[in-house]
PDB file of C-alpha atoms in Angstrom:
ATOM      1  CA  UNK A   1      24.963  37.089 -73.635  1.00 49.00           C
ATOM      2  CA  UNK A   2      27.621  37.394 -76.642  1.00 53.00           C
ATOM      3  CA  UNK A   3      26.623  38.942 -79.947  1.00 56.00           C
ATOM      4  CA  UNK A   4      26.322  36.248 -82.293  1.00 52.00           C
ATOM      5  CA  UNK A   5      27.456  33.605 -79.994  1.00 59.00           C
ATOM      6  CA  UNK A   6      24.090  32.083 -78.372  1.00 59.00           C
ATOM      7  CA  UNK A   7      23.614  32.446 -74.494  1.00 60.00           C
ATOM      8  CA  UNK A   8      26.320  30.686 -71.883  1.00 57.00           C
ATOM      9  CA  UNK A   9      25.355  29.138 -68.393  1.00 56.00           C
ATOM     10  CA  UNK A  10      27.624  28.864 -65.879  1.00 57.00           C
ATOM     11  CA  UNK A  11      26.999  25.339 -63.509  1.00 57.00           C
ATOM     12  CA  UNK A  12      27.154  25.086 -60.088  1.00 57.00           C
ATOM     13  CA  UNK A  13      30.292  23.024 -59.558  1.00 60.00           C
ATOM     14  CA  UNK A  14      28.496  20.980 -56.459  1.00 63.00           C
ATOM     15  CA  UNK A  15      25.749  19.728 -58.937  1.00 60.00           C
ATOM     16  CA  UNK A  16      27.623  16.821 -60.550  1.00 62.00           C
ATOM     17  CA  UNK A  17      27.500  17.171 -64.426  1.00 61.00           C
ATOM     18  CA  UNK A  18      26.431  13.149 -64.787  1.00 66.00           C
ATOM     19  CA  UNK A  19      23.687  12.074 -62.242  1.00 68.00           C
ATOM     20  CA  UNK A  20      24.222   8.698 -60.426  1.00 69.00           C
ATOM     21  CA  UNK A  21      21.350   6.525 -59.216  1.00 70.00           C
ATOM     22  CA  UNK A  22      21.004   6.919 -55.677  1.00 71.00           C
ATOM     23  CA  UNK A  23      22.230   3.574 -54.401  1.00 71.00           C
ATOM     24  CA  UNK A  24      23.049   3.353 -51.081  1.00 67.00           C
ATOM     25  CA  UNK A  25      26.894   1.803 -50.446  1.00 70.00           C
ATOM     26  CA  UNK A  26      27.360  -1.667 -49.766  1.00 70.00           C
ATOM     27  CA  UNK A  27      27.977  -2.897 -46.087  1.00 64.00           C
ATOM     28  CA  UNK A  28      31.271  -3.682 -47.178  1.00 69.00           C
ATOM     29  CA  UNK A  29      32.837  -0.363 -47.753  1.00 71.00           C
ATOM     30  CA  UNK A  30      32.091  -0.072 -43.709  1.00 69.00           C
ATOM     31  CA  UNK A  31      34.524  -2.494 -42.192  1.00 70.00           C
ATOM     32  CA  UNK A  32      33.278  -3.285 -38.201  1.00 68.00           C
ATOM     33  CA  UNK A  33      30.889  -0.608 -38.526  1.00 70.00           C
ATOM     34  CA  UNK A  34      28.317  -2.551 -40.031  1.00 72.00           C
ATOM     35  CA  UNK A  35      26.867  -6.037 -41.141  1.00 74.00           C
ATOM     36  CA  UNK A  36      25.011  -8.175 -43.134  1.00 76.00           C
ATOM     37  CA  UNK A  37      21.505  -8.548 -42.059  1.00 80.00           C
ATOM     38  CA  UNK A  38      21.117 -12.444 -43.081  1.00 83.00           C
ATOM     39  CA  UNK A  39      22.174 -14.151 -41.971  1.00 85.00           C
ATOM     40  CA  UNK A  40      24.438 -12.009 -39.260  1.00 84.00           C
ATOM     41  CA  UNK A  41      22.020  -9.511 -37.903  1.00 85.00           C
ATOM     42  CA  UNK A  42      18.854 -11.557 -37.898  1.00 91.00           C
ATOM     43  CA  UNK A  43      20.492 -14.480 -36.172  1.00 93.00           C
ATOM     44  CA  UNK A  44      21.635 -12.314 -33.393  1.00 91.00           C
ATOM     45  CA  UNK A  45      17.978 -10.975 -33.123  1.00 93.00           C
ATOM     46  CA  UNK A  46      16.771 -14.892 -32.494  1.00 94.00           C
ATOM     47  CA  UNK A  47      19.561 -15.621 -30.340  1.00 95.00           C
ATOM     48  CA  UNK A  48      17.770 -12.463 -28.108  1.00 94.00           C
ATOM     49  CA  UNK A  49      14.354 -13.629 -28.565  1.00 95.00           C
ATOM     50  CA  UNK A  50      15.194 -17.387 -27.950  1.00 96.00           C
ATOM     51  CA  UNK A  51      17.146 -16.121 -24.376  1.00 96.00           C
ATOM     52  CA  UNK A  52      14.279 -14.399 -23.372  1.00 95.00           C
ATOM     53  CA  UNK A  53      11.453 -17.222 -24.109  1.00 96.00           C
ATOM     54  CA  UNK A  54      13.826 -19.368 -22.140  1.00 96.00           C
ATOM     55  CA  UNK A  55      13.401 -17.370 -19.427  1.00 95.00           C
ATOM     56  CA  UNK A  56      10.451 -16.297 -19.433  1.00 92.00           C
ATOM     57  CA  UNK A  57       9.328 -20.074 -19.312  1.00 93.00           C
ATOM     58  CA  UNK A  58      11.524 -21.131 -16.414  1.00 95.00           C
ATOM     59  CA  UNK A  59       9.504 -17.968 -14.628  1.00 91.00           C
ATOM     60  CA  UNK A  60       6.333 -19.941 -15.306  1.00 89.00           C
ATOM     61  CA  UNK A  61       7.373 -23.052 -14.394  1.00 91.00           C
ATOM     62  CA  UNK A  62       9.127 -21.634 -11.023  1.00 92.00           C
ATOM     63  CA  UNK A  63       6.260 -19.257 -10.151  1.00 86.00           C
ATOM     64  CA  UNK A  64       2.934 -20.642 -11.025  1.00 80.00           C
ATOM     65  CA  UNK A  65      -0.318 -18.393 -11.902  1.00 79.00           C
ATOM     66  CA  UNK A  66      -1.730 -18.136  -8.490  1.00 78.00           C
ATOM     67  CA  UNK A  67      -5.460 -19.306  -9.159  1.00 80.00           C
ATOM     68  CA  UNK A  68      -8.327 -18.666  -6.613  1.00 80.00           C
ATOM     69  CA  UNK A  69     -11.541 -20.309  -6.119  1.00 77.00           C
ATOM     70  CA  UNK A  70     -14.453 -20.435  -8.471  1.00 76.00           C
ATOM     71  CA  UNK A  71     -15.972 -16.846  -8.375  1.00 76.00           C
ATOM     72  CA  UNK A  72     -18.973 -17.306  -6.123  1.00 72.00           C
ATOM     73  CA  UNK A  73     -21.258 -14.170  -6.717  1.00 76.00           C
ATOM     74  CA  UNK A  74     -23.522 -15.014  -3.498  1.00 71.00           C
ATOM     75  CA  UNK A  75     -20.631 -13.970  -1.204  1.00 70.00           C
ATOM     76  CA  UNK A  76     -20.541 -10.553  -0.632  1.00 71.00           C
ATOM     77  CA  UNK A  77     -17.663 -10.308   1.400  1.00 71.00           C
ATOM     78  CA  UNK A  78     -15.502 -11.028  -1.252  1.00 76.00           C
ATOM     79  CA  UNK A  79     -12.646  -8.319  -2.137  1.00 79.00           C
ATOM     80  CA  UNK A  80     -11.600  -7.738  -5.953  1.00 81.00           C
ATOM     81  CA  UNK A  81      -8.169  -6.827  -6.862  1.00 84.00           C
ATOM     82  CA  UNK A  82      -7.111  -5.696 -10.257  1.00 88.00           C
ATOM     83  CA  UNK A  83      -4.032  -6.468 -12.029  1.00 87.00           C
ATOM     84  CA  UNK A  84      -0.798  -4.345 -10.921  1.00 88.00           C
ATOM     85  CA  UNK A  85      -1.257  -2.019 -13.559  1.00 90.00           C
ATOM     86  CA  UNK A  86      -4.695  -1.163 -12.097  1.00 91.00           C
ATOM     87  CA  UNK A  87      -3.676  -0.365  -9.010  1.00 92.00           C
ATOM     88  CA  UNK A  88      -3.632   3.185  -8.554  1.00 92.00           C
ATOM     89  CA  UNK A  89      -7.605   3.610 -10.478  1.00 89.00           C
ATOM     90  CA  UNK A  90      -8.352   0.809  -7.678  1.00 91.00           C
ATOM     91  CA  UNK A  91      -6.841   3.143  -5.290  1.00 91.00           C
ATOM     92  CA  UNK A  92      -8.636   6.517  -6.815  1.00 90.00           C
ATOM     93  CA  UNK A  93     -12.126   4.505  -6.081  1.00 89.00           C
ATOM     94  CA  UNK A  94     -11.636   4.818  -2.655  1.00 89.00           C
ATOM     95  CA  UNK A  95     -11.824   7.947  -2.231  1.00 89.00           C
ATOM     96  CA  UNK A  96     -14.504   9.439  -1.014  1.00 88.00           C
ATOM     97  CA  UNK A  97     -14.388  12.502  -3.991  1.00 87.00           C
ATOM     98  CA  UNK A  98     -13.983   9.325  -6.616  1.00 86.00           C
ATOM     99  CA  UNK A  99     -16.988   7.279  -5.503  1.00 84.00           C
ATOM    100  CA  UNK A 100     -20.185   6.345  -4.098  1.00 85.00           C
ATOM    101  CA  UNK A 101     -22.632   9.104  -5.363  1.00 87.00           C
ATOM    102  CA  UNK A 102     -19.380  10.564  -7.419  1.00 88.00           C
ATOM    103  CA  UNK A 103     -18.342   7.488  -9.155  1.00 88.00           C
ATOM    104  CA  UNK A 104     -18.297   9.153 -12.129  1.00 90.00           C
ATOM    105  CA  UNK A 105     -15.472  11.846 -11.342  1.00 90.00           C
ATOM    106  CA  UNK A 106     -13.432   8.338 -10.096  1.00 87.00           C
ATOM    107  CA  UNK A 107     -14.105   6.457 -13.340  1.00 87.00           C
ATOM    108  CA  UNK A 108     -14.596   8.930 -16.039  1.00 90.00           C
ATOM    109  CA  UNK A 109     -13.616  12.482 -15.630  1.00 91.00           C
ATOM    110  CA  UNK A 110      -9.986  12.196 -14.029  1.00 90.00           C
ATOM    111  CA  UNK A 111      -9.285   9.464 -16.548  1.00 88.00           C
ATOM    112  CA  UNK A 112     -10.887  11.527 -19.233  1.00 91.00           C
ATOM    113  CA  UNK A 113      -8.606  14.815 -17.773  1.00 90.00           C
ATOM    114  CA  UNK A 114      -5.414  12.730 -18.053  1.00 87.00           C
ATOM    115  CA  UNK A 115      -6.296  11.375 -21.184  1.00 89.00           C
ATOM    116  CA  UNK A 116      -6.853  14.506 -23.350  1.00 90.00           C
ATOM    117  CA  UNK A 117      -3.717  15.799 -21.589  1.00 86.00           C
ATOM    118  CA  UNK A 118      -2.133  12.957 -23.228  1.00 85.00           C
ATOM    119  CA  UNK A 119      -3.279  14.237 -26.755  1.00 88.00           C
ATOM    120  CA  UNK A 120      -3.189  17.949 -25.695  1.00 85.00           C
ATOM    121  CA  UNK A 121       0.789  17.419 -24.581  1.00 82.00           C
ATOM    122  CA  UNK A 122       2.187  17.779 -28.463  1.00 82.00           C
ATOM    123  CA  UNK A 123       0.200  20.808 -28.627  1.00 84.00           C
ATOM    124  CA  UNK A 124       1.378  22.649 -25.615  1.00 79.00           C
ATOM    125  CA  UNK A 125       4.842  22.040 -25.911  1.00 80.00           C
ATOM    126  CA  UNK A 126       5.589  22.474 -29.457  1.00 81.00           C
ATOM    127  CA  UNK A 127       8.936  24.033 -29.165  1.00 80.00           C
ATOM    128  CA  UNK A 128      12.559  22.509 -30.328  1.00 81.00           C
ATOM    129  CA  UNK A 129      14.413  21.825 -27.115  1.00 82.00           C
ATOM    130  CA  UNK A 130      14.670  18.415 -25.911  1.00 81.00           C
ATOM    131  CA  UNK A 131      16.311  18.708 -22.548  1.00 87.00           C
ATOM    132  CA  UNK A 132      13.925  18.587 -20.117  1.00 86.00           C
ATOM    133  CA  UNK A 133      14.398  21.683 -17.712  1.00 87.00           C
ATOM    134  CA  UNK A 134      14.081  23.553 -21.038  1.00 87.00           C
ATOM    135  CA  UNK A 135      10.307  21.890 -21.583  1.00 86.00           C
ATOM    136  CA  UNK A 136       8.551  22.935 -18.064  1.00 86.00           C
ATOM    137  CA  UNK A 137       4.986  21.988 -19.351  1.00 83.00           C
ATOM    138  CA  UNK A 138       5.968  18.385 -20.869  1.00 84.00           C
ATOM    139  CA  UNK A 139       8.265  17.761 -17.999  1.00 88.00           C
ATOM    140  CA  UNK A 140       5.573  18.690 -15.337  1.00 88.00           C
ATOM    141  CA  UNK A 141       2.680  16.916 -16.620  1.00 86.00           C
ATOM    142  CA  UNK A 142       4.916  13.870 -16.691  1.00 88.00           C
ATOM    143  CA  UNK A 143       6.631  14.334 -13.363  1.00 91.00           C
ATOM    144  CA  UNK A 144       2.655  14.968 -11.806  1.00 90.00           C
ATOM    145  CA  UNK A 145       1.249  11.876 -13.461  1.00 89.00           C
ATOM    146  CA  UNK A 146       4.160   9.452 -12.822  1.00 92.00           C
ATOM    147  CA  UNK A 147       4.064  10.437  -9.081  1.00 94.00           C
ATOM    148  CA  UNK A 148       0.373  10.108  -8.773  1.00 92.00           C
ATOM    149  CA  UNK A 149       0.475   6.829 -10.512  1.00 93.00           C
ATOM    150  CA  UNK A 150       3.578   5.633  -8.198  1.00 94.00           C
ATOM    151  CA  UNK A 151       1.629   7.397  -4.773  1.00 95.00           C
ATOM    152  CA  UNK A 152      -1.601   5.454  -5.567  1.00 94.00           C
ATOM    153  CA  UNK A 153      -0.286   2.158  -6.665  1.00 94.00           C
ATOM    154  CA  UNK A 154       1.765   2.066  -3.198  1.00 95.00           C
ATOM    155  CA  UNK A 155      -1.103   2.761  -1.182  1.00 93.00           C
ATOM    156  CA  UNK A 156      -3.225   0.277  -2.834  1.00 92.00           C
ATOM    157  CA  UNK A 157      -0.593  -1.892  -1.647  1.00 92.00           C
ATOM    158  CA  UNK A 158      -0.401  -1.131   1.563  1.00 92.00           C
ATOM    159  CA  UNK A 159      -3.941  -0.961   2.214  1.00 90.00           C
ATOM    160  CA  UNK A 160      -4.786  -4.032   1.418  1.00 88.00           C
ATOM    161  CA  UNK A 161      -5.692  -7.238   3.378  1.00 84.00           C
ATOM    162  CA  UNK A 162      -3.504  -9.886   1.996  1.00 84.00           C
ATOM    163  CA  UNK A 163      -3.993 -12.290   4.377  1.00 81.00           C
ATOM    164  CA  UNK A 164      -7.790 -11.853   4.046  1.00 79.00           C
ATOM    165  CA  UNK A 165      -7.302 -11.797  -0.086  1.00 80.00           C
ATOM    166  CA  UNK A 166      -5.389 -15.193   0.330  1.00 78.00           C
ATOM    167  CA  UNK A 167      -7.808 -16.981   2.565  1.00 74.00           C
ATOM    168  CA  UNK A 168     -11.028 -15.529   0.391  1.00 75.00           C
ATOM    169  CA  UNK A 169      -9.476 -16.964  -2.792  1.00 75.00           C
ATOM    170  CA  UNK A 170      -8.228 -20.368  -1.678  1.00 75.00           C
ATOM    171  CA  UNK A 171      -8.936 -23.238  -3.288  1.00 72.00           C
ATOM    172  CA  UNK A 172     -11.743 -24.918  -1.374  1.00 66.00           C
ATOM    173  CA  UNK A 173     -12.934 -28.784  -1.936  1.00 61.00           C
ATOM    174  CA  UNK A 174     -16.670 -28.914  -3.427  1.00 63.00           C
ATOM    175  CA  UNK A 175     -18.532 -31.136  -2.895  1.00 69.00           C
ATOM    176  CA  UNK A 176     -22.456 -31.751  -4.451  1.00 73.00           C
ATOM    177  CA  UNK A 177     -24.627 -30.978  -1.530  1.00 76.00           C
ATOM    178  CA  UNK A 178     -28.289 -31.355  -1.435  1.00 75.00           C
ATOM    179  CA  UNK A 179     -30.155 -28.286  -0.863  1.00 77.00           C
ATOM    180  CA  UNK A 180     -33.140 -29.581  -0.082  1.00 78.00           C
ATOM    181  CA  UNK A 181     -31.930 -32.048   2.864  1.00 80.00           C
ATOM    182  CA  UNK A 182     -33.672 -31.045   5.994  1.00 82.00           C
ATOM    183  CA  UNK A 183     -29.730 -30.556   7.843  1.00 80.00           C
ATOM    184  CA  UNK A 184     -29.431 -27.926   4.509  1.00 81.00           C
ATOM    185  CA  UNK A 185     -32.328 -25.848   5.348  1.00 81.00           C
ATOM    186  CA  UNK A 186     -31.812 -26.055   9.289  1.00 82.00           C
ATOM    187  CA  UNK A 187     -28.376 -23.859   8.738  1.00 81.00           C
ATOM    188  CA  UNK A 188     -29.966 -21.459   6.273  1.00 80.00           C
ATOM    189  CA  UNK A 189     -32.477 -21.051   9.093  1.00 82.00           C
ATOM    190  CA  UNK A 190     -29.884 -20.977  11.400  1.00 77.00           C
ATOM    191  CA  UNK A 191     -27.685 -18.238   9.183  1.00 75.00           C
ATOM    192  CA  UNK A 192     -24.952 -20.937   9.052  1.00 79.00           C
ATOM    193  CA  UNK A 193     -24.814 -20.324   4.876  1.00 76.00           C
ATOM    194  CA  UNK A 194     -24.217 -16.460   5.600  1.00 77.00           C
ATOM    195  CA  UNK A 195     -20.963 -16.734   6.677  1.00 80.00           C
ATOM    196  CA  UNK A 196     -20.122 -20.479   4.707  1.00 79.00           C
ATOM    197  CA  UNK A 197     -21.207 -19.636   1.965  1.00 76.00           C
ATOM    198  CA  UNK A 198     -24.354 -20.927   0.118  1.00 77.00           C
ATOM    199  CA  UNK A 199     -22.026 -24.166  -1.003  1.00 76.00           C
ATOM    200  CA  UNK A 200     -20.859 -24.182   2.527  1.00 77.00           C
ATOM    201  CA  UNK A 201     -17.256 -24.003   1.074  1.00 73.00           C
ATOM    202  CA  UNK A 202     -16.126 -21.330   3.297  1.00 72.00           C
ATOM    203  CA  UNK A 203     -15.402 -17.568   3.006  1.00 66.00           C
ATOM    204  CA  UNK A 204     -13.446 -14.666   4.093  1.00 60.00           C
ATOM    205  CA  UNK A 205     -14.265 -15.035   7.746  1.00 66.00           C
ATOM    206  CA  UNK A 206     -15.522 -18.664   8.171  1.00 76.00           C
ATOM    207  CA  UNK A 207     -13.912 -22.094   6.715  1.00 78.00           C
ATOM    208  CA  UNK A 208     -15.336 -24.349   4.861  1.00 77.00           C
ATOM    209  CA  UNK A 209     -17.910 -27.203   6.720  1.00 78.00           C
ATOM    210  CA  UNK A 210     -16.731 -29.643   3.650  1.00 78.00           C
ATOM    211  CA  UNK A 211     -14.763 -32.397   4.684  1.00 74.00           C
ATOM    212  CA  UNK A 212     -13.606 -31.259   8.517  1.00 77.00           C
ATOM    213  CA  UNK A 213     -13.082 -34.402   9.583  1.00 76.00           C
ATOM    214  CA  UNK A 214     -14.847 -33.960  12.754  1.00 82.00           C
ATOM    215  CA  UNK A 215     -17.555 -35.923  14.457  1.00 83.00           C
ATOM    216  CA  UNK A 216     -21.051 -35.125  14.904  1.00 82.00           C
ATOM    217  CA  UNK A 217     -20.621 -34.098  18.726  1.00 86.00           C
ATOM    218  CA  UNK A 218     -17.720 -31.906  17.749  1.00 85.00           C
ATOM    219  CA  UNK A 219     -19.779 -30.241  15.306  1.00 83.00           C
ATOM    220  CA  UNK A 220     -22.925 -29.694  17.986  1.00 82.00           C
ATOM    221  CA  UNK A 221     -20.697 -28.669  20.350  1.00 84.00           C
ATOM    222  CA  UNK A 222     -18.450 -25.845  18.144  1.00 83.00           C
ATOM    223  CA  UNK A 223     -22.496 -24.813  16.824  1.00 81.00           C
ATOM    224  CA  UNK A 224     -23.243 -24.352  20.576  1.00 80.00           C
ATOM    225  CA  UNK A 225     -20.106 -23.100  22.067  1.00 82.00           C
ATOM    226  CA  UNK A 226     -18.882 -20.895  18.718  1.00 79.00           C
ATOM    227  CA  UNK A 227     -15.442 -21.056  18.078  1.00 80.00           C
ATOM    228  CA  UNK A 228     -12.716 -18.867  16.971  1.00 75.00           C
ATOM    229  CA  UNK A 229     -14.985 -15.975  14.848  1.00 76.00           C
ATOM    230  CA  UNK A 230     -18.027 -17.541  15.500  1.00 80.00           C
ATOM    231  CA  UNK A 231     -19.517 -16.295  18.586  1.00 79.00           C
ATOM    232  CA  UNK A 232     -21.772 -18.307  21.040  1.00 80.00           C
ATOM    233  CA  UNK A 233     -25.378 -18.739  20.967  1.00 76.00           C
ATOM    234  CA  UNK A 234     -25.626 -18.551  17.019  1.00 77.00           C
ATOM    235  CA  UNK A 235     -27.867 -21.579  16.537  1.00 80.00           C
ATOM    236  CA  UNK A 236     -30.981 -20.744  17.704  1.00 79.00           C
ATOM    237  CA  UNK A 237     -32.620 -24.444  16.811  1.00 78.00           C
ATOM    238  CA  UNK A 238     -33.797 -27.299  19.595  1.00 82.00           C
ATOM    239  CA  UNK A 239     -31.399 -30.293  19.963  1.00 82.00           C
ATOM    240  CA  UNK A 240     -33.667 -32.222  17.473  1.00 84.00           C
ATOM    241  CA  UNK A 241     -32.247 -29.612  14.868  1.00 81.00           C
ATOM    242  CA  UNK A 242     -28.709 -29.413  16.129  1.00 81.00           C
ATOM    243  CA  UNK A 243     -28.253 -33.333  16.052  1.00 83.00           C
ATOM    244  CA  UNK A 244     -29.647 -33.486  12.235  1.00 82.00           C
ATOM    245  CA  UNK A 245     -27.401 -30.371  11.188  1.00 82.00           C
ATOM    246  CA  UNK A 246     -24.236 -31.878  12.942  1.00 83.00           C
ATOM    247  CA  UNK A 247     -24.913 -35.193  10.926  1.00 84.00           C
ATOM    248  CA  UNK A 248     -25.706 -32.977   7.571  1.00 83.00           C
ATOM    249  CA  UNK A 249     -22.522 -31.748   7.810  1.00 82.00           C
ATOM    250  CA  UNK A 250     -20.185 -34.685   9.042  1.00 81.00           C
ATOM    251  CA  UNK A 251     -21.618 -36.686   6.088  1.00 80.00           C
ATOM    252  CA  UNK A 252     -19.894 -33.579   3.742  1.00 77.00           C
ATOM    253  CA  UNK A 253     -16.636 -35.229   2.430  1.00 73.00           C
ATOM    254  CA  UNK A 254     -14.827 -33.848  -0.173  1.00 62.00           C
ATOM    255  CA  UNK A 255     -14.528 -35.842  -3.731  1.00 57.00           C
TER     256      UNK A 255
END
């Protein structure tokens, strides 16, 4: 402050005097470091997308959905199998601890544990460092669940029947079949449609009786003799019954 002068400010010399609208530079003051985004960048973006919906269809067309059978819910022996992604809380249900009477641990509390972990993680580890020996807690709980996840998924693998999952999930023929045909209720009585299936069309440890293409004596004879799983002595019936149930099921031909 000068007598009789007023009051003087000194400016910061890093605060310009005459403000500028805060337009960001144009792409072309940054020769090869950047580009236009149409039509240069976006066109590079569908030339990606259009490569990978290529091949992604050629994978469709090579390698097919593989479809099973029409769910049958009379046949028990029928195995589920989730999707890949599934595979280790498939897995988890097998354990004794994670089912059966304690379903609910399986199902609900170690899925509930992991998943508040999930939303607990940002809270725990709240710290700067990004490498990951330098985060112990982040880098555990992740190193725990990704091997638990990688352990059960294999042994669901491993474990499971594929043979038997292919066979229970083939395609069968169908065929309409008339329930109430004396040859039909001779092999329910006969606990022919246990193993076949109420439809007859087969199942995970018999074949299907629908279009065999064998004759009425063949059929007698396998019912008397068994053959391959099907041990001998099963029908119980007089040869009245077994000569009506052999021509019930020769007269099955797929449509």
């Amino acid at each position: 402050m000068h007598r009789g002068k007023g009051m003087k400010f000194v400016g910061d010399s890093r605060v310009p005097a005459v403000r500028k609208p805060n337009i960001p530079k144009d792409y072309s003051e940054y020769p090869g470091k950047t580009e236009a985004f149409w039509p240069n960048f976006l066109l590079k973006e569908w030339m990606v997308g259009s490569v990978f919906l290529i091949g992604f269809l050629c994978l469709t067309v090579a390698h097919p959905s593989p479809l099973e059978r029409i769910a049958d819910p009379t046949d028990t022996a029928y195995i589920p199998l989730p999707d890949w992604y599934f595979l280790f809380l498939y897995q988890l249900l097998k354990y004794s601890y994670a089912s059966g009477p304690y379903t609910v641990i399986g199902a609900i509390v170690i899925p509930g544990l992991a998943f508040a972990s999930l939303l607990l993680a940002p809270f725990l580890d709240r710290g700067p460092e990004r490498r990951p020996w330098k985060r112990p807690v982040a880098t555990g709980m992740m190193l725990l669940t990704l091997a638990a996840m990688t352990y059960l998924t294999w042994e669901a693998v491993v474990t499971h029947d594929w043979k038997k999952a292919a066979e229970q999930g083939k395609i069968r023929a169908q065929v309409e079949i008339d329930k109430n045909a004396e040859g039909y209720k001779i092999a329910q009585a006969n606990t022919c449609t246990s193993c076949h299936g109420e439809n007859l069309s087969g199942g995970a440890a018999a074949p299907s009786l629908i279009g065999t293409g064998l004759k009425p004596e063949e059929i007698a004879k396998i019912a008397r003799n068994g053959k391959g799983n099907m041990p001998k002595g099963v029908f119980k019936g007089t040869d009245a019954d077994l000569k009506k149930l052999s021509e019930f099921i020769a007269g099955l031909k797929a449509k």
